[in-house]
GROMACS .gro file of C-alpha atoms in nm:
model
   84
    1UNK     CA    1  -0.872  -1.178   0.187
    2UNK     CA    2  -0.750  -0.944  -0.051
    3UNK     CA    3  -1.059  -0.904  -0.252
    4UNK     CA    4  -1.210  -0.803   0.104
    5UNK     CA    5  -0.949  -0.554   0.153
    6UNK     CA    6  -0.968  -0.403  -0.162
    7UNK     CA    7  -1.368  -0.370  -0.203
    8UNK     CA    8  -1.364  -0.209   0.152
    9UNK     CA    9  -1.073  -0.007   0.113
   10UNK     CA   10  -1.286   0.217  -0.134
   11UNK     CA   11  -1.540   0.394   0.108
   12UNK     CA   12  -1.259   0.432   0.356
   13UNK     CA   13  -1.108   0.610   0.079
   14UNK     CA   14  -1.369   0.813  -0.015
   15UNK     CA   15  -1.442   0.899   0.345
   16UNK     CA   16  -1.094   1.005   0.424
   17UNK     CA   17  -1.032   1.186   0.116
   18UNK     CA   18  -1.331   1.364   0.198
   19UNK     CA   19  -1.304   1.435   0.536
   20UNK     CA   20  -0.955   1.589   0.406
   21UNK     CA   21  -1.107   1.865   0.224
   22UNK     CA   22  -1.443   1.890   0.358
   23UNK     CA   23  -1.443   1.831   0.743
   24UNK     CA   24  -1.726   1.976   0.849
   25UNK     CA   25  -1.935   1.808   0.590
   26UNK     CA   26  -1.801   1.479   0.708
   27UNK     CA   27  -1.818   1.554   1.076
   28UNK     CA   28  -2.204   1.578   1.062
   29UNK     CA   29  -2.230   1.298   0.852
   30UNK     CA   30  -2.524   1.093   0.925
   31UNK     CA   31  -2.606   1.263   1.234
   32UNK     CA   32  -2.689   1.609   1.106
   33UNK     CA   33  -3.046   1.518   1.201
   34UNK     CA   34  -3.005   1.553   1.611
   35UNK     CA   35  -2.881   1.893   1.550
   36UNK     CA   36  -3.162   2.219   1.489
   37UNK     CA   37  -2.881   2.445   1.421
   38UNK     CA   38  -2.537   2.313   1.334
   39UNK     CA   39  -2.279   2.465   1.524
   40UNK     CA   40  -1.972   2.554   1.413
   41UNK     CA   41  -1.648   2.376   1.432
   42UNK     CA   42  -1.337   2.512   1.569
   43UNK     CA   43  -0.991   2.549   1.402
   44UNK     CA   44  -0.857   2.284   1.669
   45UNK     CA   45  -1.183   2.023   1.599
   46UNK     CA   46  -1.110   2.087   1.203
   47UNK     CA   47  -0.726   2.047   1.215
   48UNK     CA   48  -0.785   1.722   1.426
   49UNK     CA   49  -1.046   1.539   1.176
   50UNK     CA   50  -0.815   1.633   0.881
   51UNK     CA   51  -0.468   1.478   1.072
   52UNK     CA   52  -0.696   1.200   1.161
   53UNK     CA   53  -0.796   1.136   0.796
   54UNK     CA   54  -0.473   1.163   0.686
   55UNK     CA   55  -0.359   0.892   0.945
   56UNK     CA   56  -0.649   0.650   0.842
   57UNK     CA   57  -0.468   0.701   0.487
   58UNK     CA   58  -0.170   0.604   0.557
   59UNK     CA   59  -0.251   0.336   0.815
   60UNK     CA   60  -0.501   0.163   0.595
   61UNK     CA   61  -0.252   0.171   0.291
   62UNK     CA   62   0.001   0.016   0.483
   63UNK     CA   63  -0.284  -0.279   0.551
   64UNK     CA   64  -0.353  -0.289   0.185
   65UNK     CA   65   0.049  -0.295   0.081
   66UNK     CA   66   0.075  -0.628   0.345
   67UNK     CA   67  -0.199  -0.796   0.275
   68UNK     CA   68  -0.065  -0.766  -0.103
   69UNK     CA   69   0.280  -0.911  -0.023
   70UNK     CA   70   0.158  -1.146   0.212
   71UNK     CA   71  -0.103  -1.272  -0.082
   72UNK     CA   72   0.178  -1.295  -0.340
   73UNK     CA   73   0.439  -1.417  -0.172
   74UNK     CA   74   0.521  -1.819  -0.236
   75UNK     CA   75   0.410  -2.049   0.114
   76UNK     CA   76   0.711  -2.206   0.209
   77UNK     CA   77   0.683  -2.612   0.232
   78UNK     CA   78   0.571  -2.776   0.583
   79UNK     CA   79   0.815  -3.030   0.568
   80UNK     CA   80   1.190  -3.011   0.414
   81UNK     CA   81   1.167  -3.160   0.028
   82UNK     CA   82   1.473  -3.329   0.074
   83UNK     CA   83   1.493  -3.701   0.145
   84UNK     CA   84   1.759  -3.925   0.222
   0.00000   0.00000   0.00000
């Protein structure tokens, strides 16, 4: 699970870092082909995709810091050790 986490976490990454400094760039990514003139974003629609990107940071660092502690941490025994 962790090797999943950590292969995918590097386009999300990439994306978000990117979509912090370039947001219109990243808005029209992929779909700046159904467009003959690319309108303009507003200060609103640009403010929005950056807070956004910064909250896909954070949230998807949190998921990387758990699944890190929950993959190192020692499994605790099924059945008490101790006999009588």
């Amino acid at each position: 699970m962790l090797f999943i986490i950590l292969v995918s976490s590097i386009p999300v990454y990439i994306y978000c870092f990117w979509s912090l400094y370039e947001p219109e760039e990243s808005f029209f990514f992929l779909s700046r082909w159904r467009y003959k003139e690319i309108h303009e974003l507003s200060d609103i629609q640009i403010k929005l995709i950056r807070v956004i990107s910064l909250i896909g940071l954070i949230l998807w660092t949190i998921l990387v810091i758990t699944v890190v502690i929950d993959t190192f941490t020692p499994k605790r025994p099924a059945f008490p050790t101790t006999t009588y």
